[in-house]
Amino acid sequence: MSRRLTPRMWLTAFLGIARRETLRFVNQRGRFLAALVRPLVWLFIFAAGFRAVLGLSITPPYQTYVLYEVYVTPGLCAMIQLFNGMQSSLSMVHDRETGAMRTLLVSPFPRWFLLASKLVAGVIVSIIQVYTFLAIAWFWDVQPPAIGYLAVLPALFLSGLMLGAMGLFLSSAIRQLENFAGVMNFVIFPMFFASSALYPLWRMNESSPLLHDICAVNPFTHAVELIRFALYARFDLLSFSVVSGCLILFFAGAVIMYDPAKGLWARRKGGA
């Protein structure tokens, strides 16, 4: 007869998973630097070059004209979370190859709780990276209102959960670690460039209505806009709804795919 799980057991399990993710992040210092190098290159080099070429009209949440580097900063914050979500999911593929994940999934805790704990731990790591990037960007005259640094925290948490859940869902369908790099490039770059991270949607519409429609339905666009509005202490209901809906969809898909009776393990057993 199984022993009843107490609240202390649930907390201990969550802290154990979070500690494992934190130690993995601390021991991989190159991962932290890489997460900052990518957005900083865009901020310091590309944004400086595009500033003279790209004009930006006054669009919400901005009250006046802004420099291009100010506009791209929310998109670069979301880029950090996107890469972190994929990197965290990469560890799931590694754990599956080494057998560590099977040990985790046969624990008495529900599968959704184990996956959610890993997801939350990964989001906490990504938020630390984002705030470090915002601190560096502050010295580059990217200075949203002071209240924005606090108001953006819930937006970062929600967008990080959505992007991390998407990574979990993708990792459930990948059987070999070598294949994950190709999938990351196939997902990350189209999502990033076909979004409002670098250019406003109205400018997309001027060049290609089809591209505008693709960007408008891209979940990453709404993650960017959720962060953009939150940095200026404003709430975007549409982006919040889309990000929340995609979070539920991706996480439910990941839970089903990691179910030994329904998802990846069942297919692997049948294929064997």
PDB file of C-alpha atoms in Angstrom:
ATOM      1  CA  MET A   1       0.000   0.000   0.000  1.00  0.00           C
ATOM      2  CA  SER A   2       1.485   3.334  -1.043  1.00  0.00           C
ATOM      3  CA  ARG A   3       2.184   5.896   1.615  1.00  0.00           C
ATOM      4  CA  ARG A   4       0.230   9.117   1.498  1.00  0.00           C
ATOM      5  CA  LEU A   5       2.236  12.031   0.155  1.00  0.00           C
ATOM      6  CA  THR A   6       2.444  14.867   2.661  1.00  0.00           C
ATOM      7  CA  PRO A   7       2.912  18.567   1.815  1.00  0.00           C
ATOM      8  CA  ARG A   8       6.463  18.310   3.122  1.00  0.00           C
ATOM      9  CA  MET A   9       7.201  15.514   0.647  1.00  0.00           C
ATOM     10  CA  TRP A  10       5.844  17.610  -2.214  1.00  0.00           C
ATOM     11  CA  LEU A  11       8.030  20.538  -1.156  1.00  0.00           C
ATOM     12  CA  THR A  12      11.097  18.328  -0.738  1.00  0.00           C
ATOM     13  CA  ALA A  13      10.611  16.880  -4.220  1.00  0.00           C
ATOM     14  CA  PHE A  14      10.252  20.328  -5.772  1.00  0.00           C
ATOM     15  CA  LEU A  15      13.307  21.691  -3.969  1.00  0.00           C
ATOM     16  CA  GLY A  16      15.319  18.638  -5.015  1.00  0.00           C
ATOM     17  CA  ILE A  17      14.463  19.156  -8.692  1.00  0.00           C
ATOM     18  CA  ALA A  18      15.044  22.901  -8.442  1.00  0.00           C
ATOM     19  CA  ARG A  19      18.414  22.329  -6.730  1.00  0.00           C
ATOM     20  CA  ARG A  20      19.460  19.939  -9.476  1.00  0.00           C
ATOM     21  CA  GLU A  21      18.586  22.490 -12.167  1.00  0.00           C
ATOM     22  CA  THR A  22      20.335  25.282 -10.269  1.00  0.00           C
ATOM     23  CA  LEU A  23      23.520  23.261  -9.785  1.00  0.00           C
ATOM     24  CA  ARG A  24      23.499  22.317 -13.448  1.00  0.00           C
ATOM     25  CA  PHE A  25      23.211  26.009 -14.341  1.00  0.00           C
ATOM     26  CA  VAL A  26      25.931  27.076 -11.886  1.00  0.00           C
ATOM     27  CA  ASN A  27      28.338  24.415 -13.128  1.00  0.00           C
ATOM     28  CA  GLN A  28      27.753  25.425 -16.759  1.00  0.00           C
ATOM     29  CA  ARG A  29      29.080  28.972 -16.660  1.00  0.00           C
ATOM     30  CA  GLY A  30      29.433  29.041 -20.414  1.00  0.00           C
ATOM     31  CA  ARG A  31      25.663  28.622 -20.651  1.00  0.00           C
ATOM     32  CA  PHE A  32      25.140  31.796 -18.618  1.00  0.00           C
ATOM     33  CA  LEU A  33      27.613  33.775 -20.714  1.00  0.00           C
ATOM     34  CA  ALA A  34      26.162  32.451 -23.964  1.00  0.00           C
ATOM     35  CA  ALA A  35      22.683  33.460 -22.843  1.00  0.00           C
ATOM     36  CA  LEU A  36      23.923  37.039 -22.414  1.00  0.00           C
ATOM     37  CA  VAL A  37      26.225  37.272 -25.426  1.00  0.00           C
ATOM     38  CA  ARG A  38      23.458  36.709 -27.983  1.00  0.00           C
ATOM     39  CA  PRO A  39      21.134  39.549 -26.857  1.00  0.00           C
ATOM     40  CA  LEU A  40      24.041  41.878 -26.066  1.00  0.00           C
ATOM     41  CA  VAL A  41      25.399  41.478 -29.598  1.00  0.00           C
ATOM     42  CA  TRP A  42      21.971  42.442 -30.951  1.00  0.00           C
ATOM     43  CA  LEU A  43      21.717  45.371 -28.535  1.00  0.00           C
ATOM     44  CA  PHE A  44      25.208  46.819 -28.944  1.00  0.00           C
ATOM     45  CA  ILE A  45      25.965  46.055 -32.591  1.00  0.00           C
ATOM     46  CA  PHE A  46      22.866  45.345 -34.674  1.00  0.00           C
ATOM     47  CA  ALA A  47      20.635  47.870 -32.937  1.00  0.00           C
ATOM     48  CA  ALA A  48      23.245  50.584 -33.357  1.00  0.00           C
ATOM     49  CA  GLY A  49      23.440  49.851 -37.069  1.00  0.00           C
ATOM     50  CA  PHE A  50      19.684  49.647 -37.580  1.00  0.00           C
ATOM     51  CA  ARG A  51      18.961  52.827 -35.629  1.00  0.00           C
ATOM     52  CA  ALA A  52      19.643  55.082 -38.582  1.00  0.00           C
ATOM     53  CA  VAL A  53      17.731  52.873 -41.018  1.00  0.00           C
ATOM     54  CA  LEU A  54      14.580  51.890 -39.172  1.00  0.00           C
ATOM     55  CA  GLY A  55      12.144  54.552 -38.046  1.00  0.00           C
ATOM     56  CA  LEU A  56       9.603  53.683 -35.370  1.00  0.00           C
ATOM     57  CA  SER A  57       6.273  55.420 -34.967  1.00  0.00           C
ATOM     58  CA  ILE A  58       4.678  56.042 -31.599  1.00  0.00           C
ATOM     59  CA  THR A  59       2.968  52.747 -30.785  1.00  0.00           C
ATOM     60  CA  PRO A  60       1.736  51.407 -27.458  1.00  0.00           C
ATOM     61  CA  PRO A  61       3.102  51.091 -24.860  1.00  0.00           C
ATOM     62  CA  TYR A  62       5.485  53.900 -25.817  1.00  0.00           C
ATOM     63  CA  GLN A  63       4.325  57.448 -25.243  1.00  0.00           C
ATOM     64  CA  THR A  64       6.890  58.992 -27.575  1.00  0.00           C
ATOM     65  CA  TYR A  65       9.458  58.027 -30.177  1.00  0.00           C
ATOM     66  CA  VAL A  66      12.027  55.565 -28.878  1.00  0.00           C
ATOM     67  CA  LEU A  67      15.445  54.453 -30.055  1.00  0.00           C
ATOM     68  CA  TYR A  68      15.625  51.126 -31.831  1.00  0.00           C
ATOM     69  CA  GLU A  69      17.592  49.528 -28.994  1.00  0.00           C
ATOM     70  CA  VAL A  70      14.781  50.430 -26.607  1.00  0.00           C
ATOM     71  CA  TYR A  71      12.273  48.752 -28.906  1.00  0.00           C
ATOM     72  CA  VAL A  72      14.225  45.491 -29.309  1.00  0.00           C
ATOM     73  CA  THR A  73      15.039  45.042 -25.611  1.00  0.00           C
ATOM     74  CA  PRO A  74      11.768  43.198 -24.738  1.00  0.00           C
ATOM     75  CA  GLY A  75      12.316  40.897 -27.710  1.00  0.00           C
ATOM     76  CA  LEU A  76      15.848  40.168 -26.529  1.00  0.00           C
ATOM     77  CA  CYS A  77      14.523  39.362 -23.060  1.00  0.00           C
ATOM     78  CA  ALA A  78      12.157  36.856 -24.643  1.00  0.00           C
ATOM     79  CA  MET A  79      15.063  35.512 -26.714  1.00  0.00           C
ATOM     80  CA  ILE A  80      16.915  34.695 -23.495  1.00  0.00           C
ATOM     81  CA  GLN A  81      13.892  32.786 -22.239  1.00  0.00           C
ATOM     82  CA  LEU A  82      13.434  30.981 -25.539  1.00  0.00           C
ATOM     83  CA  PHE A  83      17.032  29.750 -25.624  1.00  0.00           C
ATOM     84  CA  ASN A  84      16.931  28.853 -21.940  1.00  0.00           C
ATOM     85  CA  GLY A  85      13.732  26.855 -22.418  1.00  0.00           C
ATOM     86  CA  MET A  86      15.332  24.914 -25.245  1.00  0.00           C
ATOM     87  CA  GLN A  87      18.537  24.352 -23.276  1.00  0.00           C
ATOM     88  CA  SER A  88      16.548  23.093 -20.301  1.00  0.00           C
ATOM     89  CA  SER A  89      14.671  20.709 -22.572  1.00  0.00           C
ATOM     90  CA  LEU A  90      17.974  19.544 -24.012  1.00  0.00           C
ATOM     91  CA  SER A  91      18.818  18.229 -20.569  1.00  0.00           C
ATOM     92  CA  MET A  92      15.622  16.151 -20.689  1.00  0.00           C
ATOM     93  CA  VAL A  93      16.871  14.421 -23.825  1.00  0.00           C
ATOM     94  CA  HIS A  94      20.230  13.814 -22.115  1.00  0.00           C
ATOM     95  CA  ASP A  95      18.540  12.448 -18.991  1.00  0.00           C
ATOM     96  CA  ARG A  96      16.460  10.108 -21.143  1.00  0.00           C
ATOM     97  CA  GLU A  97      19.560   8.755 -22.868  1.00  0.00           C
ATOM     98  CA  THR A  98      21.363   8.193 -19.564  1.00  0.00           C
ATOM     99  CA  GLY A  99      18.309   6.675 -17.849  1.00  0.00           C
ATOM    100  CA  ALA A 100      18.064   9.404 -15.201  1.00  0.00           C
ATOM    101  CA  MET A 101      14.662  10.553 -16.427  1.00  0.00           C
ATOM    102  CA  ARG A 102      13.162   7.076 -16.162  1.00  0.00           C
ATOM    103  CA  THR A 103      14.157   7.027 -12.493  1.00  0.00           C
ATOM    104  CA  LEU A 104      12.463  10.395 -12.031  1.00  0.00           C
ATOM    105  CA  LEU A 105       9.234   9.402 -13.774  1.00  0.00           C
ATOM    106  CA  VAL A 106       8.755   6.211 -11.732  1.00  0.00           C
ATOM    107  CA  SER A 107       8.701   8.169  -8.471  1.00  0.00           C
ATOM    108  CA  PRO A 108       5.402   8.241  -6.534  1.00  0.00           C
ATOM    109  CA  PHE A 109       4.782  11.849  -7.522  1.00  0.00           C
ATOM    110  CA  PRO A 110       2.448  12.662 -10.431  1.00  0.00           C
ATOM    111  CA  ARG A 111       4.125  13.177 -13.767  1.00  0.00           C
ATOM    112  CA  TRP A 112       2.602  16.627 -14.184  1.00  0.00           C
ATOM    113  CA  PHE A 113       4.164  17.704 -10.880  1.00  0.00           C
ATOM    114  CA  LEU A 114       7.632  16.467 -11.843  1.00  0.00           C
ATOM    115  CA  LEU A 115       7.508  18.193 -15.215  1.00  0.00           C
ATOM    116  CA  ALA A 116       6.055  21.370 -13.697  1.00  0.00           C
ATOM    117  CA  SER A 117       8.798  21.439 -11.046  1.00  0.00           C
ATOM    118  CA  LYS A 118      11.496  21.182 -13.695  1.00  0.00           C
ATOM    119  CA  LEU A 119       9.708  23.825 -15.750  1.00  0.00           C
ATOM    120  CA  VAL A 120       9.462  26.292 -12.859  1.00  0.00           C
ATOM    121  CA  ALA A 121      13.107  25.725 -11.914  1.00  0.00           C
ATOM    122  CA  GLY A 122      14.159  26.489 -15.479  1.00  0.00           C
ATOM    123  CA  VAL A 123      12.060  29.657 -15.553  1.00  0.00           C
ATOM    124  CA  ILE A 124      13.680  30.929 -12.356  1.00  0.00           C
ATOM    125  CA  VAL A 125      17.087  30.496 -13.997  1.00  0.00           C
ATOM    126  CA  SER A 126      15.929  32.366 -17.112  1.00  0.00           C
ATOM    127  CA  ILE A 127      14.544  35.260 -15.042  1.00  0.00           C
ATOM    128  CA  ILE A 128      17.943  35.681 -13.382  1.00  0.00           C
ATOM    129  CA  GLN A 129      19.495  35.882 -16.840  1.00  0.00           C
ATOM    130  CA  VAL A 130      16.931  38.416 -18.040  1.00  0.00           C
ATOM    131  CA  TYR A 131      17.424  40.742 -15.084  1.00  0.00           C
ATOM    132  CA  THR A 132      21.183  40.553 -15.566  1.00  0.00           C
ATOM    133  CA  PHE A 133      20.682  41.567 -19.204  1.00  0.00           C
ATOM    134  CA  LEU A 134      18.362  44.434 -18.204  1.00  0.00           C
ATOM    135  CA  ALA A 135      20.956  45.656 -15.712  1.00  0.00           C
ATOM    136  CA  ILE A 136      23.589  45.767 -18.451  1.00  0.00           C
ATOM    137  CA  ALA A 137      21.143  47.399 -20.895  1.00  0.00           C
ATOM    138  CA  TRP A 138      20.458  50.154 -18.334  1.00  0.00           C
ATOM    139  CA  PHE A 139      23.998  51.452 -18.920  1.00  0.00           C
ATOM    140  CA  TRP A 140      23.153  51.545 -22.651  1.00  0.00           C
ATOM    141  CA  ASP A 141      20.345  54.051 -21.963  1.00  0.00           C
ATOM    142  CA  VAL A 142      17.626  51.392 -22.093  1.00  0.00           C
ATOM    143  CA  GLN A 143      15.854  52.626 -18.987  1.00  0.00           C
ATOM    144  CA  PRO A 144      12.164  51.775 -18.613  1.00  0.00           C
ATOM    145  CA  PRO A 145      10.270  53.211 -15.632  1.00  0.00           C
ATOM    146  CA  ALA A 146      11.487  51.905 -12.292  1.00  0.00           C
ATOM    147  CA  ILE A 147       8.110  50.270 -11.616  1.00  0.00           C
ATOM    148  CA  GLY A 148       8.550  48.364 -14.872  1.00  0.00           C
ATOM    149  CA  TYR A 149      11.329  46.230 -13.420  1.00  0.00           C
ATOM    150  CA  LEU A 150       8.873  44.911 -10.859  1.00  0.00           C
ATOM    151  CA  ALA A 151       5.811  44.826 -13.118  1.00  0.00           C
ATOM    152  CA  VAL A 152       7.643  42.732 -15.712  1.00  0.00           C
ATOM    153  CA  LEU A 153       8.315  39.881 -13.259  1.00  0.00           C
ATOM    154  CA  PRO A 154       4.897  38.164 -13.658  1.00  0.00           C
ATOM    155  CA  ALA A 155       5.140  38.588 -17.432  1.00  0.00           C
ATOM    156  CA  LEU A 156       8.589  37.003 -17.463  1.00  0.00           C
ATOM    157  CA  PHE A 157       7.345  34.133 -15.340  1.00  0.00           C
ATOM    158  CA  LEU A 158       4.354  33.444 -17.590  1.00  0.00           C
ATOM    159  CA  SER A 159       6.249  33.805 -20.871  1.00  0.00           C
ATOM    160  CA  GLY A 160       9.071  31.666 -19.498  1.00  0.00           C
ATOM    161  CA  LEU A 161       6.607  28.942 -18.553  1.00  0.00           C
ATOM    162  CA  MET A 162       5.083  28.987 -22.025  1.00  0.00           C
ATOM    163  CA  LEU A 163       8.411  28.834 -23.866  1.00  0.00           C
ATOM    164  CA  GLY A 164       9.744  26.211 -21.473  1.00  0.00           C
ATOM    165  CA  ALA A 165       6.605  24.093 -21.888  1.00  0.00           C
ATOM    166  CA  MET A 166       7.065  24.285 -25.639  1.00  0.00           C
ATOM    167  CA  GLY A 167      10.609  23.009 -25.194  1.00  0.00           C
ATOM    168  CA  LEU A 168       9.375  20.152 -23.002  1.00  0.00           C
ATOM    169  CA  PHE A 169       6.826  19.194 -25.628  1.00  0.00           C
ATOM    170  CA  LEU A 170       9.471  19.175 -28.363  1.00  0.00           C
ATOM    171  CA  SER A 171      11.917  17.184 -26.241  1.00  0.00           C
ATOM    172  CA  SER A 172       9.313  14.454 -25.740  1.00  0.00           C
ATOM    173  CA  ALA A 173       9.401  13.664 -29.458  1.00  0.00           C
ATOM    174  CA  ILE A 174      13.192  13.606 -29.854  1.00  0.00           C
ATOM    175  CA  ARG A 175      14.913  10.315 -29.225  1.00  0.00           C
ATOM    176  CA  GLN A 176      18.561  11.252 -29.756  1.00  0.00           C
ATOM    177  CA  LEU A 177      20.569  14.131 -28.375  1.00  0.00           C
ATOM    178  CA  GLU A 178      22.177  14.787 -31.759  1.00  0.00           C
ATOM    179  CA  ASN A 179      18.796  15.541 -33.338  1.00  0.00           C
ATOM    180  CA  PHE A 180      17.864  18.193 -30.820  1.00  0.00           C
ATOM    181  CA  ALA A 181      20.306  20.794 -32.156  1.00  0.00           C
ATOM    182  CA  GLY A 182      18.634  20.706 -35.558  1.00  0.00           C
ATOM    183  CA  VAL A 183      15.187  21.014 -34.018  1.00  0.00           C
ATOM    184  CA  MET A 184      16.354  23.966 -31.902  1.00  0.00           C
ATOM    185  CA  ASN A 185      17.503  25.820 -35.011  1.00  0.00           C
ATOM    186  CA  PHE A 186      14.340  24.867 -36.865  1.00  0.00           C
ATOM    187  CA  VAL A 187      12.173  26.268 -34.055  1.00  0.00           C
ATOM    188  CA  ILE A 188      14.163  29.094 -32.459  1.00  0.00           C
ATOM    189  CA  PHE A 189      15.202  31.155 -35.456  1.00  0.00           C
ATOM    190  CA  PRO A 190      11.862  31.110 -37.327  1.00  0.00           C
ATOM    191  CA  MET A 191      10.007  31.956 -34.099  1.00  0.00           C
ATOM    192  CA  PHE A 192      12.395  34.787 -33.278  1.00  0.00           C
ATOM    193  CA  PHE A 193      12.635  36.427 -36.692  1.00  0.00           C
ATOM    194  CA  ALA A 194       8.942  35.954 -37.582  1.00  0.00           C
ATOM    195  CA  SER A 195       7.796  37.941 -34.570  1.00  0.00           C
ATOM    196  CA  SER A 196       7.592  41.498 -33.287  1.00  0.00           C
ATOM    197  CA  ALA A 197      10.902  41.103 -31.445  1.00  0.00           C
ATOM    198  CA  LEU A 198      12.878  43.061 -34.045  1.00  0.00           C
ATOM    199  CA  TYR A 199      10.261  44.960 -36.049  1.00  0.00           C
ATOM    200  CA  PRO A 200       6.757  46.281 -35.287  1.00  0.00           C
ATOM    201  CA  LEU A 201       3.890  44.383 -36.848  1.00  0.00           C
ATOM    202  CA  TRP A 202       2.801  47.459 -38.818  1.00  0.00           C
ATOM    203  CA  ARG A 203       6.163  47.508 -40.573  1.00  0.00           C
ATOM    204  CA  MET A 204       5.777  43.810 -41.366  1.00  0.00           C
ATOM    205  CA  ASN A 205       2.401  44.580 -42.895  1.00  0.00           C
ATOM    206  CA  GLU A 206       3.933  47.224 -45.152  1.00  0.00           C
ATOM    207  CA  SER A 207       6.418  44.762 -46.614  1.00  0.00           C
ATOM    208  CA  SER A 208       4.341  41.558 -46.661  1.00  0.00           C
ATOM    209  CA  PRO A 209       0.772  41.038 -45.403  1.00  0.00           C
ATOM    210  CA  LEU A 210       1.413  37.280 -45.309  1.00  0.00           C
ATOM    211  CA  LEU A 211       4.468  37.746 -43.094  1.00  0.00           C
ATOM    212  CA  HIS A 212       2.420  40.053 -40.882  1.00  0.00           C
ATOM    213  CA  ASP A 213      -0.236  37.357 -40.434  1.00  0.00           C
ATOM    214  CA  ILE A 214       2.410  34.757 -39.593  1.00  0.00           C
ATOM    215  CA  CYS A 215       3.963  37.079 -37.012  1.00  0.00           C
ATOM    216  CA  ALA A 216       0.533  37.889 -35.549  1.00  0.00           C
ATOM    217  CA  VAL A 217      -0.222  34.225 -34.785  1.00  0.00           C
ATOM    218  CA  ASN A 218       3.284  33.418 -33.577  1.00  0.00           C
ATOM    219  CA  PRO A 219       3.148  32.668 -29.804  1.00  0.00           C
ATOM    220  CA  PHE A 220       6.586  34.215 -29.420  1.00  0.00           C
ATOM    221  CA  THR A 221       5.206  37.548 -30.667  1.00  0.00           C
ATOM    222  CA  HIS A 222       2.688  37.597 -27.833  1.00  0.00           C
ATOM    223  CA  ALA A 223       5.364  36.646 -25.299  1.00  0.00           C
ATOM    224  CA  VAL A 224       7.409  39.624 -26.516  1.00  0.00           C
ATOM    225  CA  GLU A 225       4.441  41.997 -26.364  1.00  0.00           C
ATOM    226  CA  LEU A 226       3.482  40.783 -22.900  1.00  0.00           C
ATOM    227  CA  ILE A 227       6.991  41.646 -21.694  1.00  0.00           C
ATOM    228  CA  ARG A 228       7.058  44.926 -23.651  1.00  0.00           C
ATOM    229  CA  PHE A 229       3.832  46.215 -22.097  1.00  0.00           C
ATOM    230  CA  ALA A 230       4.785  44.995 -18.615  1.00  0.00           C
ATOM    231  CA  LEU A 231       8.098  46.870 -18.749  1.00  0.00           C
ATOM    232  CA  TYR A 232       6.018  50.047 -18.951  1.00  0.00           C
ATOM    233  CA  ALA A 233       3.561  48.887 -16.274  1.00  0.00           C
ATOM    234  CA  ARG A 234       0.802  48.153 -18.777  1.00  0.00           C
ATOM    235  CA  PHE A 235      -1.237  45.017 -19.377  1.00  0.00           C
ATOM    236  CA  ASP A 236      -1.913  43.509 -22.796  1.00  0.00           C
ATOM    237  CA  LEU A 237      -4.976  41.274 -22.493  1.00  0.00           C
ATOM    238  CA  LEU A 238      -4.597  39.676 -25.926  1.00  0.00           C
ATOM    239  CA  SER A 239      -0.975  38.661 -25.351  1.00  0.00           C
ATOM    240  CA  PHE A 240      -1.792  37.403 -21.871  1.00  0.00           C
ATOM    241  CA  SER A 241      -4.611  35.241 -23.231  1.00  0.00           C
ATOM    242  CA  VAL A 242      -2.528  33.785 -26.069  1.00  0.00           C
ATOM    243  CA  VAL A 243       0.484  33.050 -23.857  1.00  0.00           C
ATOM    244  CA  SER A 244      -1.713  31.453 -21.183  1.00  0.00           C
ATOM    245  CA  GLY A 245      -3.551  29.335 -23.751  1.00  0.00           C
ATOM    246  CA  CYS A 246      -0.311  28.165 -25.384  1.00  0.00           C
ATOM    247  CA  LEU A 247       1.130  27.346 -21.962  1.00  0.00           C
ATOM    248  CA  ILE A 248      -1.808  25.068 -21.173  1.00  0.00           C
ATOM    249  CA  LEU A 249      -1.648  23.473 -24.622  1.00  0.00           C
ATOM    250  CA  PHE A 250       2.110  22.826 -24.645  1.00  0.00           C
ATOM    251  CA  PHE A 251       2.261  21.603 -21.050  1.00  0.00           C
ATOM    252  CA  ALA A 252      -0.700  19.260 -21.495  1.00  0.00           C
ATOM    253  CA  GLY A 253       0.958  17.893 -24.628  1.00  0.00           C
ATOM    254  CA  ALA A 254       4.236  17.346 -22.752  1.00  0.00           C
ATOM    255  CA  VAL A 255       2.480  15.503 -19.918  1.00  0.00           C
ATOM    256  CA  ILE A 256       0.710  13.224 -22.406  1.00  0.00           C
ATOM    257  CA  MET A 257       3.865  12.591 -24.429  1.00  0.00           C
ATOM    258  CA  TYR A 258       5.857  11.676 -21.333  1.00  0.00           C
ATOM    259  CA  ASP A 259       3.150   9.229 -20.229  1.00  0.00           C
ATOM    260  CA  PRO A 260       4.600   5.693 -20.590  1.00  0.00           C
ATOM    261  CA  ALA A 261       1.169   4.385 -21.614  1.00  0.00           C
ATOM    262  CA  LYS A 262       0.396   7.048 -24.229  1.00  0.00           C
ATOM    263  CA  GLY A 263       3.398   8.997 -25.370  1.00  0.00           C
ATOM    264  CA  LEU A 264       7.003   8.419 -26.317  1.00  0.00           C
ATOM    265  CA  TRP A 265       7.569   5.338 -24.205  1.00  0.00           C
ATOM    266  CA  ALA A 266       4.549   3.570 -25.642  1.00  0.00           C
ATOM    267  CA  ARG A 267       5.732   4.266 -29.179  1.00  0.00           C
ATOM    268  CA  ARG A 268       9.209   3.096 -28.379  1.00  0.00           C
ATOM    269  CA  LYS A 269       7.891  -0.113 -26.848  1.00  0.00           C
ATOM    270  CA  GLY A 270       5.660  -0.734 -29.837  1.00  0.00           C
ATOM    271  CA  GLY A 271       8.516  -0.035 -32.211  1.00  0.00           C
ATOM    272  CA  ALA A 272      10.703  -2.491 -30.330  1.00  0.00           C
TER     273      ALA A 272
END
